[in-house]
Short mmCIF file of C-alpha atoms and ligand atoms in Angstrom, two decimals:
data_model
loop_
_atom_site.label_atom_id
_atom_site.label_comp_id
_atom_site.label_asym_id
_atom_site.label_seq_id
_atom_site.Cartn_x
_atom_site.Cartn_y
_atom_site.Cartn_z
CA MET A 853 140.65 69.06 -27.30
CA VAL A 854 138.77 67.36 -24.59
CA SER A 855 138.34 69.63 -21.68
CA MET A 856 139.50 68.10 -18.59
CA SER A 857 138.16 68.67 -15.17
CA GLU A 858 140.20 70.65 -12.88
CA GLN A 859 140.78 67.53 -10.86
CA GLU A 860 142.04 65.74 -13.68
CA VAL A 861 144.15 68.65 -14.53
CA PHE A 862 145.27 69.31 -11.00
CA PRO A 863 144.89 66.01 -9.20
CA GLY A 864 147.38 67.07 -6.54
CA ARG A 865 145.42 70.21 -5.73
CA ARG A 866 142.19 68.21 -5.26
CA GLU A 867 143.88 65.88 -2.89
CA ASN A 868 145.27 68.76 -0.92
CA ARG A 869 141.85 70.35 -0.51
CA ALA A 870 140.37 67.12 0.81
CA ILE A 871 143.10 66.89 3.42
CA ARG A 872 142.57 70.47 4.36
CA ASP A 873 138.86 69.86 4.75
CA ARG A 874 139.44 66.87 7.01
CA LYS A 875 141.89 68.78 9.11
CA ARG A 876 139.46 71.67 9.45
CA LYS A 877 136.68 69.33 10.54
CA ARG A 878 138.94 67.70 13.05
CA LYS A 879 139.89 71.10 14.46
CA ILE A 880 136.29 72.04 14.79
CA THR A 881 135.50 68.70 16.42
CA ILE A 882 138.34 69.10 18.88
CA GLY A 883 137.35 72.65 19.61
CA VAL A 884 133.72 71.73 20.24
CA ALA A 885 134.73 68.79 22.45
CA ALA A 886 137.11 70.99 24.42
CA GLY A 887 134.41 73.56 24.79
CA VAL A 888 131.99 70.96 26.11
CA ILE A 889 134.57 69.68 28.62
CA VAL A 890 135.37 73.16 29.79
CA ALA A 891 131.72 73.88 30.10
CA LEU A 892 131.14 70.71 32.04
CA LEU A 893 134.09 71.31 34.31
CA GLY A 894 133.16 74.89 34.82
CA GLY A 895 129.57 74.02 35.50
CA GLY A 896 130.60 71.27 37.89
CA ALA A 897 132.88 73.65 39.69
CA THR A 898 130.09 76.07 40.00
CA VAL A 899 127.83 73.41 41.41
CA TRP A 900 130.57 72.29 43.82
CA ALA A 901 131.18 75.83 44.92
CA VAL A 902 127.51 76.47 45.51
CA SER A 903 127.05 73.30 47.51
CA ASN A 904 129.97 74.19 49.80
CA GLN A 905 128.94 77.71 50.53
CA PRO A 906 127.17 78.34 53.82
CA ALA A 907 123.49 78.58 53.47
CA PRO A 908 122.69 82.12 52.67
CA GLU A 909 121.25 83.87 55.57
CA ILE A 910 117.70 84.76 55.22
CA ALA A 911 117.35 88.34 56.07
CA PRO A 912 114.87 88.71 58.87
CA ALA A 913 111.70 90.24 57.86
CA LYS A 914 111.85 93.85 58.53
CA PRO A 915 109.39 94.76 61.24
CA LYS A 916 106.52 96.55 59.88
CA PRO A 917 106.63 100.09 60.92
CA LYS A 918 104.39 100.47 63.89
CA PRO A 919 101.60 102.81 63.56
CA THR A 920 102.28 105.91 65.46
CA PRO A 921 100.68 105.26 68.85
CA THR A 922 98.13 107.59 70.07
CA PRO A 923 99.82 109.47 72.86
CA GLU A 924 98.29 108.35 76.13
CA PRO A 925 98.41 110.45 79.24
CA THR A 926 101.40 109.42 81.36
CA PRO A 927 99.98 107.48 84.30
CA THR A 928 100.88 108.89 87.65
CA PRO A 929 103.09 106.27 89.34
CA GLU A 930 101.52 104.70 92.36
CA PRO A 931 103.44 105.76 95.45
CA VAL A 932 105.33 102.77 96.86
CA ILE A 933 104.13 102.32 100.41
CA GLU A 934 106.39 100.14 102.50
CA PRO A 935 104.28 97.97 104.78
CA ALA A 936 104.94 99.46 108.15
CA PRO A 937 105.35 97.05 111.03
CA PRO A 938 102.19 96.90 113.05
CA VAL A 939 102.19 99.48 115.75
CA TYR A 940 100.60 98.37 118.96
CA ASP A 941 99.57 100.70 121.71
CA VAL A 942 101.54 99.54 124.74
CA ASP A 943 100.82 102.58 126.91
CA THR A 944 97.11 103.29 126.94
CA PRO A 945 95.63 101.34 129.87
CA SER A 946 92.55 100.32 127.86
CA SER A 947 94.60 98.98 124.91
CA ILE A 948 94.54 95.18 124.64
CA SER A 949 98.26 95.41 123.85
CA VAL A 950 99.12 97.48 126.91
CA VAL A 951 102.30 96.23 128.57
CA VAL A 952 102.56 96.22 132.33
CA ASN A 953 105.59 94.79 134.09
CA LYS A 954 108.01 95.58 136.91
CA GLN A 955 109.27 98.60 134.94
CA ARG A 956 105.98 99.76 133.50
CA SER A 957 102.97 100.74 135.60
CA LEU A 958 99.47 101.61 134.58
CA ASN A 959 98.82 105.31 134.22
CA PRO A 960 96.94 106.48 136.21
CA ILE A 961 98.12 104.03 138.82
CA ASP A 962 94.58 103.22 139.97
CA TRP A 963 93.19 102.85 136.44
CA ALA A 964 90.17 100.56 136.22
CA PRO A 965 88.43 99.16 133.12
CA ASP A 966 84.82 100.12 132.48
CA ASP A 967 83.75 96.99 130.62
CA LEU A 968 84.19 94.25 133.21
CA VAL A 969 81.96 91.18 132.95
CA THR A 970 81.99 87.85 134.70
CA PRO A 971 82.75 84.99 132.28
CA GLU A 972 79.73 82.74 131.90
CA GLY A 973 79.81 78.99 132.32
CA ILE A 974 83.33 78.79 133.72
CA PRO A 975 84.06 77.69 137.32
CA ASN A 976 85.41 80.79 139.04
CA VAL A 977 86.84 80.54 142.58
CA TRP A 978 86.45 84.20 143.55
CA GLY A 979 84.00 85.22 140.89
CA HIS A 980 86.52 87.66 139.40
CA PRO A 981 85.42 89.48 136.24
CA LEU A 982 87.45 90.21 133.09
CA ARG A 983 87.17 92.85 130.38
CA ALA A 984 84.40 91.96 127.96
CA GLU A 985 86.65 91.00 125.03
CA ALA A 986 88.92 88.86 127.19
CA SER A 987 85.90 87.25 128.84
CA ALA A 988 84.29 86.30 125.51
CA ALA A 989 87.58 84.81 124.30
CA LEU A 990 88.00 82.86 127.55
CA GLN A 991 84.54 81.39 127.14
CA GLN A 992 85.50 80.11 123.69
CA MET A 993 88.73 78.71 125.06
CA TYR A 994 86.87 77.01 127.87
CA GLN A 995 84.53 75.33 125.39
CA ALA A 996 87.47 74.07 123.33
CA ALA A 997 89.34 72.90 126.43
CA SER A 998 86.25 71.09 127.68
CA ASP A 999 85.87 69.40 124.27
CA ALA A 1000 89.52 68.31 124.59
CA GLY A 1001 88.82 66.84 128.02
CA VAL A 1002 90.69 69.49 130.02
CA PRO A 1003 88.15 71.99 131.41
CA PHE A 1004 89.71 74.60 133.67
CA THR A 1005 88.79 76.77 136.63
CA ILE A 1006 89.47 80.48 137.09
CA THR A 1007 91.51 81.24 140.19
CA SER A 1008 91.95 84.94 139.62
CA GLY A 1009 90.86 87.50 137.04
CA TYR A 1010 90.59 91.24 137.43
CA ARG A 1011 92.08 92.64 140.63
CA ASP A 1012 91.82 96.36 141.19
CA TYR A 1013 94.59 98.59 142.45
CA TRP A 1014 93.42 98.42 146.08
CA LEU A 1015 93.14 94.68 146.20
CA GLN A 1016 96.63 94.35 144.72
CA LYS A 1017 97.92 96.86 147.28
CA ASP A 1018 96.44 94.79 150.09
CA ILE A 1019 98.06 91.60 148.74
CA TYR A 1020 101.45 93.26 148.25
CA ASP A 1021 101.46 95.08 151.58
CA GLY A 1022 100.46 91.87 153.36
CA LEU A 1023 103.45 90.04 151.84
CA VAL A 1024 105.80 92.88 152.77
CA ALA A 1025 104.57 92.68 156.34
CA GLN A 1026 105.04 88.94 156.24
CA GLY A 1027 108.54 88.68 154.71
CA GLY A 1028 109.81 92.07 153.60
CA VAL A 1029 109.95 93.88 150.27
CA GLU A 1030 112.26 91.38 148.59
CA PHE A 1031 110.01 88.53 149.61
CA ALA A 1032 106.91 90.38 148.42
CA ASP A 1033 108.47 91.33 145.07
CA GLN A 1034 109.28 87.69 144.37
CA ASP A 1035 105.69 86.64 144.87
CA THR A 1036 103.45 89.31 143.43
CA ALA A 1037 103.39 92.55 141.51
CA ARG A 1038 103.39 95.90 143.15
CA PRO A 1039 100.07 97.77 142.87
CA SER A 1040 99.67 99.38 139.39
CA HIS A 1041 102.27 96.93 138.03
CA SER A 1042 100.00 93.87 137.98
CA GLU A 1043 98.56 92.54 134.73
CA HIS A 1044 95.50 91.56 136.74
CA GLN A 1045 94.68 95.25 137.08
CA THR A 1046 94.28 95.50 133.29
CA GLY A 1047 91.34 93.07 133.33
CA LEU A 1048 93.17 91.08 130.63
CA ALA A 1049 94.95 88.47 132.79
CA VAL A 1050 93.61 85.27 134.29
CA ASP A 1051 95.02 82.48 136.45
CA LEU A 1052 93.77 79.00 135.63
CA PHE A 1053 94.06 75.49 136.95
CA GLY A 1054 92.61 72.10 136.05
CA ALA A 1055 91.26 68.88 137.52
CA GLU A 1056 94.79 67.61 138.10
CA GLY A 1057 95.46 70.21 140.79
CA CYS A 1058 98.83 71.99 140.99
CA GLN A 1059 96.96 75.25 141.55
CA LEU A 1060 99.34 78.22 141.24
CA SER A 1061 102.28 75.81 141.15
CA ALA A 1062 104.95 75.14 138.56
CA CYS A 1063 103.76 71.53 138.27
CA PHE A 1064 100.59 72.83 136.58
CA GLY A 1065 102.74 73.14 133.46
CA GLU A 1066 103.13 69.37 133.41
CA THR A 1067 99.43 68.59 133.67
CA ALA A 1068 97.23 67.82 130.67
CA THR A 1069 95.30 71.06 131.28
CA GLY A 1070 98.47 73.13 131.56
CA ILE A 1071 99.95 71.61 128.41
CA TRP A 1072 96.75 72.08 126.41
CA LEU A 1073 96.50 75.72 127.47
CA ARG A 1074 100.14 76.43 126.68
CA ASP A 1075 99.76 74.93 123.20
CA ASN A 1076 96.32 76.27 122.26
CA ALA A 1077 95.71 79.54 124.09
CA TYR A 1078 97.04 81.63 121.19
CA GLN A 1079 94.09 80.56 119.04
CA PHE A 1080 91.86 82.47 121.43
CA GLY A 1081 94.14 85.49 121.82
CA TYR A 1082 95.81 84.40 125.06
CA ILE A 1083 99.51 83.91 125.71
CA LEU A 1084 101.35 82.18 128.52
CA ARG A 1085 102.95 85.30 129.93
CA TYR A 1086 105.77 84.06 132.17
CA HIS A 1087 107.62 81.13 130.64
CA ASP A 1088 110.21 79.01 132.39
CA GLY A 1089 113.64 80.66 132.29
CA GLU A 1090 112.49 84.07 131.06
CA GLN A 1091 112.71 85.96 134.34
CA ALA A 1092 115.51 88.19 133.06
CA ILE A 1093 113.07 89.62 130.52
CA VAL A 1094 109.61 89.36 132.07
CA GLY A 1095 110.64 89.79 135.71
CA TYR A 1096 108.80 86.74 137.03
CA THR A 1097 109.63 83.11 137.53
CA TYR A 1098 107.69 80.43 135.69
CA GLU A 1099 103.92 80.85 136.07
CA PRO A 1100 102.29 78.24 133.84
CA TRP A 1101 98.85 79.25 135.18
CA HIS A 1102 98.96 82.96 134.26
CA PHE A 1103 97.50 83.77 130.86
CA ARG A 1104 97.22 87.21 129.31
CA TYR A 1105 94.78 88.27 126.64
CA VAL A 1106 96.52 90.20 123.82
CA GLY A 1107 94.14 89.42 120.95
CA VAL A 1108 94.41 86.73 118.30
CA GLU A 1109 96.64 88.80 116.01
CA ILE A 1110 99.48 89.29 118.47
CA ALA A 1111 99.08 85.87 120.08
CA THR A 1112 99.21 84.11 116.70
CA ALA A 1113 102.16 86.18 115.50
CA MET A 1114 104.10 85.34 118.66
CA HIS A 1115 103.20 81.68 118.27
CA ASP A 1116 104.27 81.63 114.62
CA GLN A 1117 107.56 83.36 115.46
CA ASP A 1118 108.24 81.16 118.49
CA GLU A 1119 108.39 84.36 120.51
CA LEU A 1120 107.80 83.72 124.20
CA ASN A 1121 107.84 87.21 125.63
CA LEU A 1122 105.57 90.18 125.02
CA GLU A 1123 108.38 92.63 125.78
CA THR A 1124 110.61 91.16 123.09
CA PHE A 1125 107.80 90.88 120.55
CA LEU A 1126 106.83 94.52 121.01
CA GLY A 1127 110.40 95.80 121.12
CA LEU A 1128 110.31 96.85 124.76
CA PRO A 1129 113.27 96.58 127.12
CA PRO A 1130 113.47 93.69 129.57
CA ALA A 1131 112.00 94.32 132.98
CA PRO A 1132 113.83 91.95 135.34
CA THR A 1133 113.38 94.05 138.48
CA ASN A 1134 111.42 96.89 139.94
ZN1 LIG B 2435 98.28 85.86 137.52
#
């Protein structure tokens, strides 16, 4: 008997196996394809998610631990010193900032400076001296005024107590106390007794008159005297404070520091600048 192959014997079974094999392959193929798609989708989703996440913050570098500093001795704090306002001596007769007015007299009443000199090179009607510092400053001012075309003449400088007493008493005899007080200071109350005050006039005239303030010399002195330490002492309209009517010829030496400060502050009156009360009357 001829042996027959199994296929021949069981042709139906062979066919069935082939179908099964094809189906199995197809399953595998489908499974692999699905796996690839899932992988792709999943991977894409991952990429999408990553690209939409905020940029990860970069943690700041941790500061390196500082080396333990060598303990230094605690510095003693500098004491805070408030700049005190300048204190000027307004009482001592020899102080260049002494203040004499109708309320304030020199003490002693017949005080006289010991450093009087006659200014050199300046026309001087009575030859009156001034204190050395005021005289030197006046000489500089005279040079500057001459250079500006407005040289001046000294009418009056230092007057001692007795001369001032003679002037005042003469005016009282002439017109009474009220009349005298309007025109001149009582003895020991005159700035001329300090040796720091000077009366000036120029080529235009107006000697000891209010019109001197309108002359070129008067205007130059009013505007420039501070540079040499002088101030116009009795301005127009300040009688309620300084006690005197306008005297555009009367200049007082107070030193460049005070004179410049008053100029820079537009301060007209020495009393106000130094914090002293007004002195309208005796
Ligand atoms: Zn005067």
